[in-house]
PDB file of C-alpha atoms and ligand atoms in Angstrom:
ATOM      1  CA  UNK A   1       0.000   0.000   0.000  1.00 38.00           C
ATOM      2  CA  UNK A   2       1.344   3.397  -0.938  1.00 41.00           C
ATOM      3  CA  UNK A   3      -0.907   6.239   0.088  1.00 44.00           C
ATOM      4  CA  UNK A   4      -0.641   9.902  -0.792  1.00 69.00           C
ATOM      5  CA  UNK A   5       0.376  11.018   2.668  1.00 92.00           C
ATOM      6  CA  UNK A   6       3.950  11.981   3.428  1.00 97.00           C
ATOM      7  CA  UNK A   7       6.206   8.958   3.896  1.00 98.00           C
ATOM      8  CA  UNK A   8       8.925   8.348   6.456  1.00 98.00           C
ATOM      9  CA  UNK A   9      12.280   8.041   4.662  1.00 98.00           C
ATOM     10  CA  UNK A  10      14.750   5.749   6.406  1.00 98.00           C
ATOM     11  CA  UNK A  11      18.476   5.657   5.618  1.00 98.00           C
ATOM     12  CA  UNK A  12      18.944   2.290   7.333  1.00 97.00           C
ATOM     13  CA  UNK A  13      22.729   2.198   7.486  1.00 96.00           C
ATOM     14  CA  UNK A  14      22.782  -0.036  10.558  1.00 95.00           C
ATOM     15  CA  UNK A  15      23.883  -3.695  10.520  1.00 95.00           C
ATOM     16  CA  UNK A  16      21.007  -5.892  11.771  1.00 96.00           C
ATOM     17  CA  UNK A  17      22.541  -7.460  14.860  1.00 95.00           C
ATOM     18  CA  UNK A  18      19.897  -8.926  17.193  1.00 92.00           C
ATOM     19  CA  UNK A  19      17.264  -6.268  17.915  1.00 94.00           C
ATOM     20  CA  UNK A  20      19.141  -3.504  16.055  1.00 96.00           C
ATOM     21  CA  UNK A  21      16.196  -2.933  13.700  1.00 97.00           C
ATOM     22  CA  UNK A  22      13.562  -3.471  16.405  1.00 97.00           C
ATOM     23  CA  UNK A  23      12.791   0.282  16.765  1.00 97.00           C
ATOM     24  CA  UNK A  24      12.018   0.263  13.046  1.00 98.00           C
ATOM     25  CA  UNK A  25       9.742  -2.808  13.191  1.00 98.00           C
ATOM     26  CA  UNK A  26       7.915  -1.239  16.154  1.00 98.00           C
ATOM     27  CA  UNK A  27       7.431   2.058  14.328  1.00 98.00           C
ATOM     28  CA  UNK A  28       6.201   0.385  11.147  1.00 98.00           C
ATOM     29  CA  UNK A  29       3.612  -1.691  12.957  1.00 98.00           C
ATOM     30  CA  UNK A  30       2.489   1.259  15.100  1.00 97.00           C
ATOM     31  CA  UNK A  31       1.906   3.403  11.990  1.00 97.00           C
ATOM     32  CA  UNK A  32       0.131   1.106   9.506  1.00 97.00           C
ATOM     33  CA  UNK A  33      -1.181   4.012   7.416  1.00 95.00           C
ATOM     34  CA  UNK A  34       2.262   5.522   6.931  1.00 97.00           C
ATOM     35  CA  UNK A  35       4.565   4.392   4.132  1.00 97.00           C
ATOM     36  CA  UNK A  36       8.192   3.736   5.080  1.00 98.00           C
ATOM     37  CA  UNK A  37      10.674   4.130   2.232  1.00 98.00           C
ATOM     38  CA  UNK A  38      13.707   2.294   3.549  1.00 98.00           C
ATOM     39  CA  UNK A  39      17.247   2.201   2.151  1.00 98.00           C
ATOM     40  CA  UNK A  40      18.943  -1.175   2.662  1.00 98.00           C
ATOM     41  CA  UNK A  41      22.728  -0.937   2.714  1.00 98.00           C
ATOM     42  CA  UNK A  42      24.746  -4.039   3.627  1.00 97.00           C
ATOM     43  CA  UNK A  43      28.183  -2.495   2.980  1.00 97.00           C
ATOM     44  CA  UNK A  44      28.141   0.744   0.947  1.00 97.00           C
ATOM     45  CA  UNK A  45      26.297  -1.383  -1.600  1.00 98.00           C
ATOM     46  CA  UNK A  46      24.886  -4.925  -1.786  1.00 98.00           C
ATOM     47  CA  UNK A  47      28.218  -6.674  -1.085  1.00 97.00           C
ATOM     48  CA  UNK A  48      27.317 -10.312  -0.322  1.00 97.00           C
ATOM     49  CA  UNK A  49      24.276  -9.285   1.736  1.00 96.00           C
ATOM     50  CA  UNK A  50      22.023 -11.868   0.111  1.00 96.00           C
ATOM     51  CA  UNK A  51      24.146 -14.637   1.643  1.00 96.00           C
ATOM     52  CA  UNK A  52      24.397 -13.046   5.097  1.00 97.00           C
ATOM     53  CA  UNK A  53      21.835 -14.727   7.401  1.00 97.00           C
ATOM     54  CA  UNK A  54      21.391 -11.572   9.519  1.00 97.00           C
ATOM     55  CA  UNK A  55      20.538  -9.450   6.471  1.00 98.00           C
ATOM     56  CA  UNK A  56      18.251 -12.080   4.963  1.00 98.00           C
ATOM     57  CA  UNK A  57      16.342 -12.553   8.184  1.00 98.00           C
ATOM     58  CA  UNK A  58      15.997  -8.828   8.997  1.00 98.00           C
ATOM     59  CA  UNK A  59      14.994  -7.808   5.449  1.00 98.00           C
ATOM     60  CA  UNK A  60      12.473 -10.662   5.392  1.00 98.00           C
ATOM     61  CA  UNK A  61      10.966  -9.224   8.581  1.00 98.00           C
ATOM     62  CA  UNK A  62      10.691  -5.796   6.914  1.00 98.00           C
ATOM     63  CA  UNK A  63       9.029  -7.443   3.900  1.00 98.00           C
ATOM     64  CA  UNK A  64       6.319  -8.843   6.147  1.00 98.00           C
ATOM     65  CA  UNK A  65       4.822  -5.337   6.519  1.00 98.00           C
ATOM     66  CA  UNK A  66       2.649  -4.036   3.705  1.00 97.00           C
ATOM     67  CA  UNK A  67       3.490  -0.366   4.376  1.00 97.00           C
ATOM     68  CA  UNK A  68       7.154  -0.499   3.349  1.00 98.00           C
ATOM     69  CA  UNK A  69       9.102   0.011   0.150  1.00 98.00           C
ATOM     70  CA  UNK A  70      12.715  -1.158   0.091  1.00 98.00           C
ATOM     71  CA  UNK A  71      15.534   0.420  -1.932  1.00 98.00           C
ATOM     72  CA  UNK A  72      19.026  -0.982  -2.448  1.00 98.00           C
ATOM     73  CA  UNK A  73      21.877   1.444  -1.757  1.00 98.00           C
ATOM     74  CA  UNK A  74      24.309   2.227  -4.606  1.00 98.00           C
ATOM     75  CA  UNK A  75      26.859   5.056  -4.497  1.00 98.00           C
ATOM     76  CA  UNK A  76      28.124   6.711  -7.672  1.00 98.00           C
ATOM     77  CA  UNK A  77      30.750   9.163  -6.380  1.00 98.00           C
ATOM     78  CA  UNK A  78      29.287  12.229  -8.112  1.00 98.00           C
ATOM     79  CA  UNK A  79      29.640  10.576 -11.536  1.00 97.00           C
ATOM     80  CA  UNK A  80      33.216   9.418 -10.861  1.00 97.00           C
ATOM     81  CA  UNK A  81      32.540   5.734 -10.179  1.00 97.00           C
ATOM     82  CA  UNK A  82      32.952   3.310 -13.059  1.00 97.00           C
ATOM     83  CA  UNK A  83      29.795   2.344 -14.917  1.00 97.00           C
ATOM     84  CA  UNK A  84      30.720  -1.335 -14.564  1.00 97.00           C
ATOM     85  CA  UNK A  85      30.822  -1.123 -10.767  1.00 98.00           C
ATOM     86  CA  UNK A  86      27.507   0.736 -10.660  1.00 98.00           C
ATOM     87  CA  UNK A  87      25.888  -1.796 -12.998  1.00 98.00           C
ATOM     88  CA  UNK A  88      27.266  -4.710 -10.972  1.00 98.00           C
ATOM     89  CA  UNK A  89      25.706  -3.382  -7.779  1.00 98.00           C
ATOM     90  CA  UNK A  90      22.333  -2.917  -9.475  1.00 98.00           C
ATOM     91  CA  UNK A  91      22.570  -6.368 -11.067  1.00 98.00           C
ATOM     92  CA  UNK A  92      23.322  -7.893  -7.661  1.00 98.00           C
ATOM     93  CA  UNK A  93      20.260  -6.263  -6.081  1.00 98.00           C
ATOM     94  CA  UNK A  94      18.136  -7.472  -8.994  1.00 98.00           C
ATOM     95  CA  UNK A  95      18.828 -11.066  -7.869  1.00 98.00           C
ATOM     96  CA  UNK A  96      17.462 -10.468  -4.336  1.00 98.00           C
ATOM     97  CA  UNK A  97      14.233 -12.421  -4.391  1.00 97.00           C
ATOM     98  CA  UNK A  98      11.475 -14.181  -2.605  1.00 97.00           C
ATOM     99  CA  UNK A  99      11.971 -17.866  -1.826  1.00 97.00           C
ATOM    100  CA  UNK A 100       9.988 -20.363   0.228  1.00 97.00           C
ATOM    101  CA  UNK A 101      11.923 -19.336   3.347  1.00 96.00           C
ATOM    102  CA  UNK A 102      12.749 -15.686   2.879  1.00 98.00           C
ATOM    103  CA  UNK A 103      11.786 -12.572   0.962  1.00 98.00           C
ATOM    104  CA  UNK A 104      14.433  -9.943   0.291  1.00 98.00           C
ATOM    105  CA  UNK A 105      13.134  -8.538  -2.991  1.00 98.00           C
ATOM    106  CA  UNK A 106      13.472  -4.762  -3.415  1.00 98.00           C
ATOM    107  CA  UNK A 107      11.188  -2.123  -4.880  1.00 98.00           C
ATOM    108  CA  UNK A 108      13.937   0.008  -6.354  1.00 98.00           C
ATOM    109  CA  UNK A 109      17.398   1.495  -6.060  1.00 98.00           C
ATOM    110  CA  UNK A 110      18.719   4.453  -4.047  1.00 98.00           C
ATOM    111  CA  UNK A 111      21.478   6.279  -5.926  1.00 98.00           C
ATOM    112  CA  UNK A 112      23.709   8.084  -3.430  1.00 98.00           C
ATOM    113  CA  UNK A 113      26.187  10.837  -4.328  1.00 98.00           C
ATOM    114  CA  UNK A 114      24.206  11.885  -7.380  1.00 98.00           C
ATOM    115  CA  UNK A 115      25.766  14.748  -9.368  1.00 98.00           C
ATOM    116  CA  UNK A 116      23.956  18.058  -9.743  1.00 97.00           C
ATOM    117  CA  UNK A 117      25.563  19.676 -12.805  1.00 98.00           C
ATOM    118  CA  UNK A 118      23.183  19.498 -15.774  1.00 98.00           C
ATOM    119  CA  UNK A 119      25.972  18.095 -17.955  1.00 98.00           C
ATOM    120  CA  UNK A 120      25.232  14.829 -16.104  1.00 98.00           C
ATOM    121  CA  UNK A 121      21.558  14.666 -17.134  1.00 98.00           C
ATOM    122  CA  UNK A 122      22.125  11.950 -19.724  1.00 97.00           C
ATOM    123  CA  UNK A 123      24.369  10.087 -17.279  1.00 97.00           C
ATOM    124  CA  UNK A 124      21.479   9.965 -14.780  1.00 98.00           C
ATOM    125  CA  UNK A 125      19.069   9.004 -17.532  1.00 98.00           C
ATOM    126  CA  UNK A 126      21.318   6.036 -18.411  1.00 98.00           C
ATOM    127  CA  UNK A 127      21.315   4.905 -14.781  1.00 98.00           C
ATOM    128  CA  UNK A 128      17.522   5.063 -14.631  1.00 98.00           C
ATOM    129  CA  UNK A 129      17.274   3.105 -17.888  1.00 98.00           C
ATOM    130  CA  UNK A 130      19.659   0.464 -16.558  1.00 98.00           C
ATOM    131  CA  UNK A 131      17.723   0.111 -13.291  1.00 98.00           C
ATOM    132  CA  UNK A 132      14.411  -0.214 -15.102  1.00 98.00           C
ATOM    133  CA  UNK A 133      15.659  -2.850 -17.508  1.00 97.00           C
ATOM    134  CA  UNK A 134      17.642  -4.829 -14.899  1.00 98.00           C
ATOM    135  CA  UNK A 135      15.395  -4.900 -11.838  1.00 98.00           C
ATOM    136  CA  UNK A 136      12.419  -7.279 -11.976  1.00 96.00           C
ATOM    137  CA  UNK A 137       9.312  -5.818 -13.582  1.00 94.00           C
ATOM    138  CA  UNK A 138       7.679  -3.024 -11.506  1.00 94.00           C
ATOM    139  CA  UNK A 139      10.570  -3.062  -9.013  1.00 97.00           C
ATOM    140  CA  UNK A 140      12.649  -0.482 -10.836  1.00 98.00           C
ATOM    141  CA  UNK A 141      11.864   2.611  -8.770  1.00 98.00           C
ATOM    142  CA  UNK A 142      14.644   5.180  -8.756  1.00 98.00           C
ATOM    143  CA  UNK A 143      15.458   7.381  -5.753  1.00 98.00           C
ATOM    144  CA  UNK A 144      18.422   9.670  -6.282  1.00 98.00           C
ATOM    145  CA  UNK A 145      20.356  11.620  -3.669  1.00 98.00           C
ATOM    146  CA  UNK A 146      22.123  14.798  -4.749  1.00 98.00           C
ATOM    147  CA  UNK A 147      21.477  15.995  -1.164  1.00 98.00           C
ATOM    148  CA  UNK A 148      20.892  19.551  -2.418  1.00 97.00           C
ATOM    149  CA  UNK A 149      18.258  21.123  -4.683  1.00 96.00           C
ATOM    150  CA  UNK A 150      18.825  20.242  -8.348  1.00 96.00           C
ATOM    151  CA  UNK A 151      17.532  21.251 -11.746  1.00 96.00           C
ATOM    152  CA  UNK A 152      13.935  20.153 -12.406  1.00 97.00           C
ATOM    153  CA  UNK A 153      15.091  18.184 -15.477  1.00 97.00           C
ATOM    154  CA  UNK A 154      16.758  15.597 -13.200  1.00 98.00           C
ATOM    155  CA  UNK A 155      13.315  14.760 -11.820  1.00 98.00           C
ATOM    156  CA  UNK A 156      12.440  13.192 -15.182  1.00 97.00           C
ATOM    157  CA  UNK A 157      14.925  10.413 -14.382  1.00 98.00           C
ATOM    158  CA  UNK A 158      13.817   9.566 -10.856  1.00 98.00           C
ATOM    159  CA  UNK A 159      10.682   8.665  -8.942  1.00 98.00           C
ATOM    160  CA  UNK A 160      12.035  10.461  -5.876  1.00 98.00           C
ATOM    161  CA  UNK A 161      14.874  12.924  -5.400  1.00 98.00           C
ATOM    162  CA  UNK A 162      16.439  13.493  -1.997  1.00 98.00           C
ATOM    163  CA  UNK A 163      16.885  17.246  -2.314  1.00 98.00           C
ATOM    164  CA  UNK A 164      18.241  17.946   1.159  1.00 98.00           C
ATOM    165  CA  UNK A 165      20.700  16.131   3.412  1.00 98.00           C
ATOM    166  CA  UNK A 166      22.190  18.388   6.046  1.00 97.00           C
ATOM    167  CA  UNK A 167      21.719  19.799   9.532  1.00 97.00           C
ATOM    168  CA  UNK A 168      18.521  21.165  11.018  1.00 97.00           C
ATOM    169  CA  UNK A 169      20.185  24.576  11.505  1.00 97.00           C
ATOM    170  CA  UNK A 170      20.825  24.836   7.788  1.00 97.00           C
ATOM    171  CA  UNK A 171      17.353  23.507   6.954  1.00 96.00           C
ATOM    172  CA  UNK A 172      15.784  26.126   9.153  1.00 95.00           C
ATOM    173  CA  UNK A 173      17.931  28.969   7.809  1.00 95.00           C
ATOM    174  CA  UNK A 174      17.841  28.287   4.083  1.00 93.00           C
ATOM    175  CA  UNK A 175      17.395  24.618   3.070  1.00 93.00           C
ATOM    176  CA  UNK A 176      13.621  24.516   3.120  1.00 93.00           C
ATOM    177  CA  UNK A 177      13.250  27.672   1.052  1.00 93.00           C
ATOM    178  CA  UNK A 178      15.646  26.477  -1.633  1.00 95.00           C
ATOM    179  CA  UNK A 179      13.515  23.538  -2.760  1.00 96.00           C
ATOM    180  CA  UNK A 180      11.044  24.834  -5.360  1.00 95.00           C
ATOM    181  CA  UNK A 181       7.420  24.184  -4.454  1.00 95.00           C
ATOM    182  CA  UNK A 182       6.701  22.576  -7.804  1.00 95.00           C
ATOM    183  CA  UNK A 183       9.265  19.826  -7.077  1.00 97.00           C
ATOM    184  CA  UNK A 184       8.285  18.985  -3.522  1.00 96.00           C
ATOM    185  CA  UNK A 185       5.888  16.166  -4.311  1.00 95.00           C
ATOM    186  CA  UNK A 186       8.805  14.112  -5.588  1.00 96.00           C
ATOM    187  CA  UNK A 187      11.325  15.508  -3.103  1.00 98.00           C
ATOM    188  CA  UNK A 188      12.477  13.808   0.073  1.00 98.00           C
ATOM    189  CA  UNK A 189      14.588  15.436   2.777  1.00 98.00           C
ATOM    190  CA  UNK A 190      16.958  14.100   5.452  1.00 98.00           C
ATOM    191  CA  UNK A 191      17.590  16.410   8.366  1.00 98.00           C
ATOM    192  CA  UNK A 192      20.146  15.652  11.066  1.00 96.00           C
ATOM    193  CA  UNK A 193      21.311  17.350  14.260  1.00 97.00           C
ATOM    194  CA  UNK A 194      17.740  18.211  15.211  1.00 97.00           C
ATOM    195  CA  UNK A 195      17.693  19.856  18.677  1.00 96.00           C
ATOM    196  CA  UNK A 196      17.466  17.299  21.491  1.00 94.00           C
ATOM    197  CA  UNK A 197      14.696  17.409  24.124  1.00 90.00           C
ATOM    198  CA  UNK A 198      12.416  19.633  22.063  1.00 92.00           C
ATOM    199  CA  UNK A 199       9.283  17.530  21.411  1.00 89.00           C
ATOM    200  CA  UNK A 200       7.051  20.560  20.825  1.00 94.00           C
ATOM    201  CA  UNK A 201       9.440  21.843  18.222  1.00 96.00           C
ATOM    202  CA  UNK A 202       9.629  18.411  16.579  1.00 97.00           C
ATOM    203  CA  UNK A 203       5.857  18.374  16.344  1.00 97.00           C
ATOM    204  CA  UNK A 204       5.559  21.881  14.863  1.00 97.00           C
ATOM    205  CA  UNK A 205       8.429  21.412  12.414  1.00 97.00           C
ATOM    206  CA  UNK A 206       7.004  18.054  11.287  1.00 97.00           C
ATOM    207  CA  UNK A 207       3.646  19.731  10.761  1.00 97.00           C
ATOM    208  CA  UNK A 208       5.287  22.450   8.643  1.00 96.00           C
ATOM    209  CA  UNK A 209       7.085  19.864   6.543  1.00 97.00           C
ATOM    210  CA  UNK A 210       3.889  17.901   5.926  1.00 96.00           C
ATOM    211  CA  UNK A 211       1.958  21.074   5.072  1.00 95.00           C
ATOM    212  CA  UNK A 212       4.723  22.035   2.628  1.00 95.00           C
ATOM    213  CA  UNK A 213       4.021  18.931   0.551  1.00 95.00           C
ATOM    214  CA  UNK A 214       7.274  16.960   0.715  1.00 97.00           C
ATOM    215  CA  UNK A 215       7.181  13.328  -0.369  1.00 97.00           C
ATOM    216  CA  UNK A 216       9.105  11.772   2.508  1.00 98.00           C
ATOM    217  CA  UNK A 217      11.322  12.887   5.354  1.00 98.00           C
ATOM    218  CA  UNK A 218      13.776  11.677   7.947  1.00 98.00           C
ATOM    219  CA  UNK A 219      14.631  13.709  11.056  1.00 97.00           C
ATOM    220  CA  UNK A 220      17.252  12.677  13.616  1.00 97.00           C
ATOM    221  CA  UNK A 221      19.025  14.295  16.557  1.00 96.00           C
ATOM    222  CA  UNK A 222      22.173  12.343  15.617  1.00 95.00           C
ATOM    223  CA  UNK A 223      24.835  13.662  13.263  1.00 93.00           C
ATOM    224  CA  UNK A 224      24.627  10.566  11.080  1.00 90.00           C
ATOM    225  CA  UNK A 225      22.630   7.394  10.604  1.00 92.00           C
ATOM    226  CA  UNK A 226      24.353   4.939  12.930  1.00 89.00           C
ATOM    227  CA  UNK A 227      21.451   4.709  15.361  1.00 91.00           C
ATOM    228  CA  UNK A 228      17.751   5.345  15.871  1.00 94.00           C
ATOM    229  CA  UNK A 229      17.936   8.640  17.702  1.00 94.00           C
ATOM    230  CA  UNK A 230      16.071   9.527  20.888  1.00 93.00           C
ATOM    231  CA  UNK A 231      13.274  11.185  18.889  1.00 96.00           C
ATOM    232  CA  UNK A 232      12.726   8.312  16.426  1.00 97.00           C
ATOM    233  CA  UNK A 233       9.494   6.872  17.803  1.00 96.00           C
ATOM    234  CA  UNK A 234       8.061  10.299  18.623  1.00 96.00           C
ATOM    235  CA  UNK A 235       8.912  11.473  15.112  1.00 97.00           C
ATOM    236  CA  UNK A 236       7.039   8.564  13.528  1.00 98.00           C
ATOM    237  CA  UNK A 237       4.030   9.132  15.812  1.00 97.00           C
ATOM    238  CA  UNK A 238       3.999  12.783  14.824  1.00 97.00           C
ATOM    239  CA  UNK A 239       4.145  11.958  11.117  1.00 98.00           C
ATOM    240  CA  UNK A 240       1.375   9.372  11.468  1.00 97.00           C
ATOM    241  CA  UNK A 241      -0.886  11.662  13.488  1.00 96.00           C
ATOM    242  CA  UNK A 242      -0.203  14.885  11.667  1.00 97.00           C
ATOM    243  CA  UNK A 243      -0.684  13.461   8.166  1.00 95.00           C
ATOM    244  CA  UNK A 244      -4.281  12.757   9.168  1.00 93.00           C
ATOM    245  CA  UNK A 245      -4.976  16.270  10.374  1.00 93.00           C
ATOM    246  CA  UNK A 246      -2.717  18.617   8.400  1.00 94.00           C
ATOM    247  CA  UNK A 247      -3.846  20.301   5.226  1.00 92.00           C
ATOM    248  CA  UNK A 248      -1.191  20.058   2.520  1.00 93.00           C
ATOM    249  CA  UNK A 249      -0.543  23.221   0.576  1.00 90.00           C
ATOM    250  CA  UNK A 250      -1.679  23.229  -3.049  1.00 90.00           C
ATOM    251  CA  UNK A 251       1.538  23.146  -5.026  1.00 91.00           C
ATOM    252  CA  UNK A 252       2.105  24.729  -8.441  1.00 91.00           C
ATOM    253  CA  UNK A 253       3.465  22.666 -11.314  1.00 90.00           C
ATOM    254  CA  UNK A 254       6.869  23.497 -12.745  1.00 87.00           C
ATOM    255  CA  UNK A 255       7.015  25.813 -15.746  1.00 82.00           C
ATOM    256  CA  UNK A 256       8.259  23.942 -18.791  1.00 72.00           C
TER     257      UNK A 256
HETATM  258  C1  LIG B   1      -5.762   3.911   9.214  1.00 78.92           C
HETATM  259  O1  LIG B   1      -6.702   4.356   8.263  1.00 78.92           O
HETATM  260  C2  LIG B   1      -7.961   3.750   8.415  1.00 78.92           C
HETATM  261  C3  LIG B   1      -8.844   4.182   7.231  1.00 78.92           C
HETATM  262  O2  LIG B   1      -8.831   5.576   7.089  1.00 78.92           O
HETATM  263  C4  LIG B   1      -8.531   4.154   9.759  1.00 78.92           C
HETATM  264  O3  LIG B   1      -9.785   3.541   9.964  1.00 78.92           O
HETATM  265  C5  LIG B   1      -7.580   3.709  10.867  1.00 78.92           C
HETATM  266  O4  LIG B   1      -8.037   4.174  12.129  1.00 78.92           O
HETATM  267  C6  LIG B   1      -6.199   4.245  10.630  1.00 78.92           C
HETATM  268  N1  LIG B   1      -5.260   3.669  11.587  1.00 78.92           N
HETATM  269  C7  LIG B   1      -4.432   4.412  12.322  1.00 78.92           C
HETATM  270  C8  LIG B   1      -3.552   3.673  13.282  1.00 78.92           C
HETATM  271  O5  LIG B   1      -4.342   5.623  12.205  1.00 78.92           O
HETATM  272  C1  LIG B   2      35.027  13.551  -8.894  1.00 78.92           C
HETATM  273  O1  LIG B   2      35.994  13.461  -7.894  1.00 78.92           O
HETATM  274  C2  LIG B   2      36.730  14.630  -7.735  1.00 78.92           C
HETATM  275  C3  LIG B   2      37.866  14.355  -6.773  1.00 78.92           C
HETATM  276  O2  LIG B   2      37.625  13.244  -5.991  1.00 78.92           O
HETATM  277  C4  LIG B   2      35.824  15.711  -7.217  1.00 78.92           C
HETATM  278  O3  LIG B   2      36.547  16.903  -7.007  1.00 78.92           O
HETATM  279  C5  LIG B   2      34.746  15.947  -8.223  1.00 78.92           C
HETATM  280  O4  LIG B   2      33.842  16.863  -7.708  1.00 78.92           O
HETATM  281  C6  LIG B   2      34.068  14.643  -8.560  1.00 78.92           C
HETATM  282  N1  LIG B   2      33.203  14.820  -9.684  1.00 78.92           N
HETATM  283  C7  LIG B   2      32.011  15.314  -9.595  1.00 78.92           C
HETATM  284  C8  LIG B   2      31.225  15.366 -10.835  1.00 78.92           C
HETATM  285  O5  LIG B   2      31.543  15.718  -8.560  1.00 78.92           O
HETATM  286  C1  LIG B   3      12.712  27.554  12.160  1.00 78.92           C
HETATM  287  O1  LIG B   3      12.568  27.608  13.575  1.00 78.92           O
HETATM  288  C2  LIG B   3      11.529  28.451  14.015  1.00 78.92           C
HETATM  289  C3  LIG B   3      11.589  28.532  15.534  1.00 78.92           C
HETATM  290  O2  LIG B   3      11.447  27.249  16.110  1.00 78.92           O
HETATM  291  C4  LIG B   3      10.206  27.949  13.490  1.00 78.92           C
HETATM  292  O3  LIG B   3       9.156  28.826  13.880  1.00 78.92           O
HETATM  293  C5  LIG B   3      10.270  27.878  11.981  1.00 78.92           C
HETATM  294  O4  LIG B   3       9.071  27.302  11.488  1.00 78.92           O
HETATM  295  C6  LIG B   3      11.437  27.040  11.539  1.00 78.92           C
HETATM  296  N1  LIG B   3      11.551  27.066  10.086  1.00 78.92           N
HETATM  297  C7  LIG B   3      11.589  25.970   9.358  1.00 78.92           C
HETATM  298  C8  LIG B   3      11.736  26.150   7.880  1.00 78.92           C
HETATM  299  O5  LIG B   3      11.537  24.836   9.827  1.00 78.92           O
HETATM  300  C1  LIG B   4       5.788  10.489  -3.740  1.00 78.92           C
HETATM  301  O1  LIG B   4       6.337  10.151  -5.006  1.00 78.92           O
HETATM  302  C2  LIG B   4       5.748   9.005  -5.605  1.00 78.92           C
HETATM  303  C3  LIG B   4       6.555   8.638  -6.820  1.00 78.92           C
HETATM  304  O2  LIG B   4       6.940   9.744  -7.589  1.00 78.92           O
HETATM  305  C4  LIG B   4       4.287   9.317  -5.869  1.00 78.92           C
HETATM  306  O3  LIG B   4       3.653   8.188  -6.433  1.00 78.92           O
HETATM  307  C5  LIG B   4       3.598   9.689  -4.579  1.00 78.92           C
HETATM  308  O4  LIG B   4       2.292  10.084  -4.828  1.00 78.92           O
HETATM  309  C6  LIG B   4       4.331  10.848  -3.884  1.00 78.92           C
HETATM  310  N1  LIG B   4       3.755  11.080  -2.568  1.00 78.92           N
HETATM  311  C7  LIG B   4       3.394  12.301  -2.144  1.00 78.92           C
HETATM  312  C8  LIG B   4       2.897  12.371  -0.747  1.00 78.92           C
HETATM  313  O5  LIG B   4       3.487  13.293  -2.822  1.00 78.92           O
HETATM  314  C1  LIG B   5      -1.691  10.373  18.119  1.00 78.92           C
HETATM  315  O1  LIG B   5      -3.088  10.337  18.099  1.00 78.92           O
HETATM  316  C2  LIG B   5      -3.666   9.458  19.056  1.00 78.92           C
HETATM  317  C3  LIG B   5      -5.139   9.377  18.821  1.00 78.92           C
HETATM  318  O2  LIG B   5      -5.680  10.624  18.500  1.00 78.92           O
HETATM  319  C4  LIG B   5      -3.309   9.983  20.472  1.00 78.92           C
HETATM  320  O3  LIG B   5      -3.818   9.106  21.435  1.00 78.92           O
HETATM  321  C5  LIG B   5      -1.803  10.039  20.588  1.00 78.92           C
HETATM  322  O4  LIG B   5      -1.453  10.608  21.831  1.00 78.92           O
HETATM  323  C6  LIG B   5      -1.225  10.866  19.493  1.00 78.92           C
HETATM  324  N1  LIG B   5       0.207  10.759  19.561  1.00 78.92           N
HETATM  325  C7  LIG B   5       0.988  11.823  19.498  1.00 78.92           C
HETATM  326  C8  LIG B   5       2.435  11.541  19.554  1.00 78.92           C
HETATM  327  O5  LIG B   5       0.585  12.947  19.327  1.00 78.92           O
END
């Protein structure tokens, strides 16, 4: 199920030792009407994740929820990584499948370190084409991460674009205003270093983000993604509750 309400984006860069993903399972089951778009990242890419029992078991648990979409992590070094290596990673993820005992199939690919200069438009188009022809049918969703606002033309080659990945201070000062309204419905944002012990602020900022029409968001008090921060479960509750009650701004379409 994918509904039209804002999703929770999850850069899940945590190895699934026993109980490590438990806060995520708990959040997903507590918020059945919220979509979780989760990035699976065994080792800066697929590595041999499909033959690691901990990965197989934890991803299979995630697959048991109907309100998740899973994306395999691939980094492209701002267009510097070799095409062969990029293709190999995508090909490897395309073999992750459902068997009698497990289900690790993915819904798409997350392309990290995406370039922003428009001279790389055709490069990004080629990556999208490769994902769509390599991943099993209807599992070729493309989520790119330039981490900053990019030219609207790049949005033609992605289903989702992560248009912000930086601190809350920067988000509050300028980040939010730099993402054009007409692109927000396909834009996700990842905000770190959110102030600790400020639940009221978390609630009002989450409400603003939902009202602004973004596609999916992640907010953490940590300075990276190595843990589920102290606000994780409150954040998910806020998203789940506020998407039911917050009016989303009517957004203009981009001028062609
Ligand atoms: C999910 O949505 C359904 C249908 O709108 C509603 O009946 C139900 O209460 C919602 N569940 C939660 C946990 O919000
Ligand atoms: C490629 O790498 C170089 C050095 O590592 C970096 O300066 C450059 O920005 C990268 N290319 C792009 C397109 O970002
Ligand atoms: C920035 O912080 C202030 C004070 O908490 C808040 O009112 C405002 O909505 C925030 N702006 C954004 C873009 O989150
Ligand atoms: C998020 O993007 C997807 C794919 O582009 C789209 O189907 C979905 O409706 C969007 N969600 C929102 C809340 O805009
Ligand atoms: C979410 O809504 C439910 C039902 O209205 C309420 O009981 C709960 O306290 C709310 N949670 C938060 C975090 O606001």
